[in-house]
Each structure stands twice: as structure tokens, then as C-alpha cells.
Coordinates of C-alpha atoms in Angstrom, one line a residue:
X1 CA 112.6 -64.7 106.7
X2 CA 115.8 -66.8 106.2
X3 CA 117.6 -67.2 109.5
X4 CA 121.7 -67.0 109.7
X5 CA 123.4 -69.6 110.7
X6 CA 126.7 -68.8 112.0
X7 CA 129.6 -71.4 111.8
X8 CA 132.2 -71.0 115.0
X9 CA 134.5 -72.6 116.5
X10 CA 135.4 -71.6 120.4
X11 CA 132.6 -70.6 123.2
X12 CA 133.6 -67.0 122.9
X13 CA 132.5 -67.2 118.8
X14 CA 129.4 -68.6 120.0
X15 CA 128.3 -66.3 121.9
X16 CA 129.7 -63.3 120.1
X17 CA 127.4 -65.0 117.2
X18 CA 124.2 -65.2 119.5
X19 CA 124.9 -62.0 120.9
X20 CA 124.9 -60.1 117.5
X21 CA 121.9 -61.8 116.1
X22 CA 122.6 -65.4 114.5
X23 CA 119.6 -67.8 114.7
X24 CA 121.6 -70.9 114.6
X25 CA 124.8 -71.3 115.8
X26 CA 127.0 -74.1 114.4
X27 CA 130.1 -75.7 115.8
X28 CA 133.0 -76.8 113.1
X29 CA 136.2 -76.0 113.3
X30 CA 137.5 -74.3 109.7
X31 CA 141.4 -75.6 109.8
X32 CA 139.9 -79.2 109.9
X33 CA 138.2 -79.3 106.3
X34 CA 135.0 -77.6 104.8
X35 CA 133.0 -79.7 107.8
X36 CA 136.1 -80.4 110.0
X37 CA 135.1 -81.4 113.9
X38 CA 135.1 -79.9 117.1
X39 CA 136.3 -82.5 120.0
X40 CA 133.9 -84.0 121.7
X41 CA 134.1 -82.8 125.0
X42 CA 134.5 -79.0 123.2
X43 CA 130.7 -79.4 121.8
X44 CA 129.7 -80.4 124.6
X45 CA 131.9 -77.7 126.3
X46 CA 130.6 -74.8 123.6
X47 CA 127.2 -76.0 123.8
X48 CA 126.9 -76.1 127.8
X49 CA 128.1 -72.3 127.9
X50 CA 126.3 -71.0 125.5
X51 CA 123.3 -72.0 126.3
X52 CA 124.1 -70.8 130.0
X53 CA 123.3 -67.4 128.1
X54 CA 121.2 -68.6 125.5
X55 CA 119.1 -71.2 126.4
X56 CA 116.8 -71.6 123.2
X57 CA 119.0 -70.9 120.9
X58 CA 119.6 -73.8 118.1
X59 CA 122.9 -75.4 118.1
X60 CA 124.4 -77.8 115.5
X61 CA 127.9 -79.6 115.2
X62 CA 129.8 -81.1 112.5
X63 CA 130.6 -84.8 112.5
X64 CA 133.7 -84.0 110.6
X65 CA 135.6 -84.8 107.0
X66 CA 135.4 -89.0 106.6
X67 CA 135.7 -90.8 104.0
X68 CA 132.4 -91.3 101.7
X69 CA 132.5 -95.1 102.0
X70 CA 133.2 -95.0 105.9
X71 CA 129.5 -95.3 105.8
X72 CA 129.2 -96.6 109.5
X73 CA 132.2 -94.9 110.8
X74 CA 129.7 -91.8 109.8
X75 CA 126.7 -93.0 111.7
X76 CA 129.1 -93.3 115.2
X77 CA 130.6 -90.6 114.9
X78 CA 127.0 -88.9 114.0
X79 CA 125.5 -90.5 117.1
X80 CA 128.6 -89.3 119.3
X81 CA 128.1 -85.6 118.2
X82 CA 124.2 -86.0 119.4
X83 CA 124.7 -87.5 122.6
X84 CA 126.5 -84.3 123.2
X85 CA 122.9 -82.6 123.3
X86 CA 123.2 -80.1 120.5
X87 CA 120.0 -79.9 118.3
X88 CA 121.4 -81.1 115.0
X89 CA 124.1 -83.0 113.5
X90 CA 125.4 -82.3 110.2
X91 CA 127.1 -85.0 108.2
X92 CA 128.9 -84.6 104.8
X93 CA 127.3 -86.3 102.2
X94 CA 129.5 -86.7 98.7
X95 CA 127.5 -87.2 95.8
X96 CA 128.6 -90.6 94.2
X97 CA 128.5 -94.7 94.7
X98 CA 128.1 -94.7 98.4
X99 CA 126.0 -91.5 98.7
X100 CA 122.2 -92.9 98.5
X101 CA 123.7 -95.5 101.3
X102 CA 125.1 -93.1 104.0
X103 CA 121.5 -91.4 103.7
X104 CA 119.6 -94.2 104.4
X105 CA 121.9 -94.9 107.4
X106 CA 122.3 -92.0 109.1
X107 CA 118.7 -91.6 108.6
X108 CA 117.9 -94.5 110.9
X109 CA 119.9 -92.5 113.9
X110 CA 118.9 -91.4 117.2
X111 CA 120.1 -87.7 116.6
X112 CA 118.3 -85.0 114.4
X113 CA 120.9 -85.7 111.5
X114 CA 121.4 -82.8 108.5
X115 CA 122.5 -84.3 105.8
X116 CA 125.4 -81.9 104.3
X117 CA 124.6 -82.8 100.4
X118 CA 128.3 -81.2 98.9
X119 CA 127.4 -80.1 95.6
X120 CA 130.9 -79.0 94.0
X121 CA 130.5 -81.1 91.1
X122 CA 126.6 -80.2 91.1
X123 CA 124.0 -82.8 92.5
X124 CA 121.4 -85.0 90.9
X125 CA 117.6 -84.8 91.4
X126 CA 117.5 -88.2 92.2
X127 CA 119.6 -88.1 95.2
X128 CA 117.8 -85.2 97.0
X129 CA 114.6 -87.3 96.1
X130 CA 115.9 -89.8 97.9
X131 CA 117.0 -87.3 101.1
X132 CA 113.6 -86.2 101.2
X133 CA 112.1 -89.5 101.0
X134 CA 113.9 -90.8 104.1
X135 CA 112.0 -87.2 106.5
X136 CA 115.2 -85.5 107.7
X137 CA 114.5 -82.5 109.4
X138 CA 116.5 -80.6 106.7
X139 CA 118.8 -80.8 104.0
X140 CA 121.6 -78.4 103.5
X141 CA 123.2 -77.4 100.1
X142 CA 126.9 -76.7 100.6
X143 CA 130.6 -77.1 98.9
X144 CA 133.5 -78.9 100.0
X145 CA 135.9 -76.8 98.4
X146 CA 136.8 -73.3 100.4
X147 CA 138.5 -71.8 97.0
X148 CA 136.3 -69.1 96.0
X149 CA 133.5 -70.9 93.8
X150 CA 130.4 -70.2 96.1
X151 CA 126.9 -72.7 95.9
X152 CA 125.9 -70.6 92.7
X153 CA 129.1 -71.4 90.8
X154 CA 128.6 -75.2 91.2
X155 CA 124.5 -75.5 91.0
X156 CA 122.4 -72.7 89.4
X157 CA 119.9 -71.3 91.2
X158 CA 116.5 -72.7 89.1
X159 CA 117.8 -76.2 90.2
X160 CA 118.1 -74.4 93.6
X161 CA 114.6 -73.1 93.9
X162 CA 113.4 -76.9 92.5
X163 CA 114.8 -78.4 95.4
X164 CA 114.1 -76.0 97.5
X165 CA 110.5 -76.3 97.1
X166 CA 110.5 -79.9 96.8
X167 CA 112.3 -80.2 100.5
X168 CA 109.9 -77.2 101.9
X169 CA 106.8 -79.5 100.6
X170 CA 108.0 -82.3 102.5
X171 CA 108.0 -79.7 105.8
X172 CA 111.6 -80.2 106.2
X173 CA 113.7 -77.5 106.4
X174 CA 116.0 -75.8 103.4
X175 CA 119.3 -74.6 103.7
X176 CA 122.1 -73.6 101.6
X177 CA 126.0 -72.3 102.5
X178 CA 129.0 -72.8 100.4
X179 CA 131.2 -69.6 100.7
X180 CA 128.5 -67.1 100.0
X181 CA 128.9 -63.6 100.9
X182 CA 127.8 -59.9 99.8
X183 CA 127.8 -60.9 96.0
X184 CA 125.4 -63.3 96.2
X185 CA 122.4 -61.8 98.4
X186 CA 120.2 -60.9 95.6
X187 CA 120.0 -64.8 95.0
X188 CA 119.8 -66.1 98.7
X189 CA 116.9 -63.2 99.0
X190 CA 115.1 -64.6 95.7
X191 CA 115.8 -68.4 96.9
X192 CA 114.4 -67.3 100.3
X193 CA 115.8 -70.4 102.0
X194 CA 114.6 -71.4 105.1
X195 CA 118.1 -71.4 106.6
X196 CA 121.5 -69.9 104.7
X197 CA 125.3 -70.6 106.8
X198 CA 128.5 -68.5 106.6
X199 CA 132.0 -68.6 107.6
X200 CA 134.2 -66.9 105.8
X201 CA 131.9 -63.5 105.4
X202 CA 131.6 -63.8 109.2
X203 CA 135.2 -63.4 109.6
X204 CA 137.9 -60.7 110.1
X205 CA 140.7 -62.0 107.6
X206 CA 139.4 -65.5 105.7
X207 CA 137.6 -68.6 107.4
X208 CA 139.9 -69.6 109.6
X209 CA 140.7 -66.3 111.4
X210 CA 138.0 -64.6 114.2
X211 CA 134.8 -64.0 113.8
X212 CA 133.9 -60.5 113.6
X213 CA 130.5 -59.8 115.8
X214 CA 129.8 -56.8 113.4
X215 CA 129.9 -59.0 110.3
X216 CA 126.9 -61.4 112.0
X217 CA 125.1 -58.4 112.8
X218 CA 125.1 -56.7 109.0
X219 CA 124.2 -60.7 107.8
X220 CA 121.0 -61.0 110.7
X221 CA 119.8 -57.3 109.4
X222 CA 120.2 -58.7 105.3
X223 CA 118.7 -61.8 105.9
X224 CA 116.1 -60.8 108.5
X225 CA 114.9 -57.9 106.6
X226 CA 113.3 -57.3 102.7
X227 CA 115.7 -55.3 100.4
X228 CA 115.1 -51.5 99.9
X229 CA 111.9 -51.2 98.0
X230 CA 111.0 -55.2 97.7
X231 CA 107.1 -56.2 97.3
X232 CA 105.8 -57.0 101.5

């Protein structure tokens, strides 16, 4: 089963997301950038109630959009977001010179860093290589650009499954987002990731307006169940 992870932004998304079946829930906030921040004290805020409701329920927080060489600016603010007490903190990584060096950094942290691996202009074996190497708990495939072109427009999804397996060997966990939606099921179910994220396809009216509680309950019943006539 792939679990949903549902990206939110207030308490009242977050629990709205619980409450119609996410697994994880995940606390950015859209107008901020592809991985844009919540405040501080509105994790902490976010996390406190929902776990008032939903006490095992996984949460994880974006460190925010910094700059790829503001390699320990990164690890603070990555240590900040998990003294808030959320389970995981994700931190954009951009494929390039200072790439291989922000992993090895944040992978020396405190916190149960995700390491966002932003694959618009596709990613090299190497570099996931090296993310497994350093035992994260999981590695997320994602884009940086909210423009239409999902995950499957930037890598294709036989260099998908490779890495896929490669991370699930290592017993860390594989996830992929990057503005999927209805279109591109079929190859989330055949990728069977261990964790896929949405936004936008959660949402009434594009990323940045309210999540709709109906749209996390069609996604849990898609991803939680085989499709119509699929081999058990």
C-alpha cells in the first residue's frame, strides 16, 4: 500500500487531512515556494493540535526555499524545524555543485531529516547513491517548479522504479510528489512507492487555495486500495 501524504498549511487543513484519511500529514505553506515554511511557532502550533486529535499520526515540516550553497543555513534551520517535535524534516535538495555536500550535512543532524532530492532537470544515479549511502530514513522525489510538468515529465518512471528499489533495499523509505494528480495513478500504482505527497489535487481551486476534505478522501481510497481487477 502507498500511504498519502497530505501537504497543509493551517491546523484546520491538518486535521481535515487526518480526518479524511491521509497517513502523513505535512506542514508547508504553498505561497512560500514548492517547499516554502511554516513559522516556527505555527509547526509547533499545527503539530500540538493535531495531535490533540491524532496522536500517532506522522507529521513532517518543510525547512523552507534557501539557497543550495546556504549549506549550513540549511542544517539550522533543519534542526529548528525538529526541535519543534514533528517526526520528519524535509529539506530541498537541488541537484548540482553543492548537492552531494548539503547531504552529508544534514545527514549528521539530530532530526529525522528527508532529503527533498528536486528532480526538474532530472537526477543522477550517483547522487541518490550517495543519499542512500548516508541511511536517511527516506528519500523523496519531487519538483520545484509548480507549472504543470508533474515527477513523470522530468524523470521517467524505469529510472523511478531503479531508485525506488535501490532506496527500499537500503530499508529506507520511498517517496515521490511533484504535482501529480488523477493522470498519473496508473504510474504511482505500478511504482508502488512507499509514500506519494499532493497539494494541488488536494485542493479546491490550485495549490494555494483550501484543501478540499473530499479530495484526501478519493486519494486515501486510490492509493490505499488495488485498481478494479489488479492481480492480489
Amino acid at each position: 500500500m502507498t500511504a498519502l501524504l497530505a501537504s497543509v498549511r493551517s491546523a484546520e487543513e491538518a486535521l481535515d487531512a487526518a480526518g479524511a484519511g491521509a497517513d502523513l500529514i505535512d506542514l508547508k505553506e504553498p505561497r512560500e515556494g514548492a517547499l516554502g515554511g511554516v513559522s516556527l511557532d505555527n509547526i509547533w502550533r499545527i503539530a500540538r493540535t493535531l495531535r490533540s486529535r491524532h496522536p500517532v499520526k506522522p507529521i513532517s515540516a518543510t525547512i523552507g526555499d534557501l539557497p543550495p550553497d546556504a549549506i549550513e543555513t540549511i542544517a539550522a534551520r533543519a534542526t529548528e524545524v525538529g526541535e519543534t517535535g514533528v517526526d520528519f524534516v524535509k529539506v530541498g535538495v537541488v541537484p548540482g555543485p553543492h548537492a552531494r555536500a548539503c547531504l552529508t550535512r544534514i545527514a549528521g543532524l539530530q532530526a529525522a531529516v528527508l532529503p527533498v532530492l528536486l528532480c526538474d532537470d532530472g537526477v543522477d544515479a550517483a547522487l541518490v547513491e550517495h543519499a542512500v549511502w548516508l541511511r536517511f530514513v527516506g528519500i523523496v522525489f519531487d519538483t520545484a517548479g509548480k507549472t504543470g510538468r508533474t515527477l513523470f515529465d522530468c524523470i521517467d518512471a524505469a529510472t523511478l522504479a531503479r531508485y525506488i528499489a535501490m532506496i527500499r533495499a537500503s530499508g529506507a523509505m520511498a517517496c515521490i510528489a511533484g504535482s501529480l494528480g488523477w493522470t498519473q495513478l496508473d504510474g504511482i500504482r505500478a511504482l508502488a512507492p512507499d509514500v506519494a505527497g499532493f497539494r494541488t489535487a488536494l485542493c479546491e481551486n490550485g495549490r494555494i487555495s483550501r484543501l478540499d476534505p473530499r479530495r484526501v478522501a478519493q486519494w486515501a481510497d486510490a492509493l490505499h486500495h488495488a485498481a478494479p481487477g489488479a492481480a492480489a
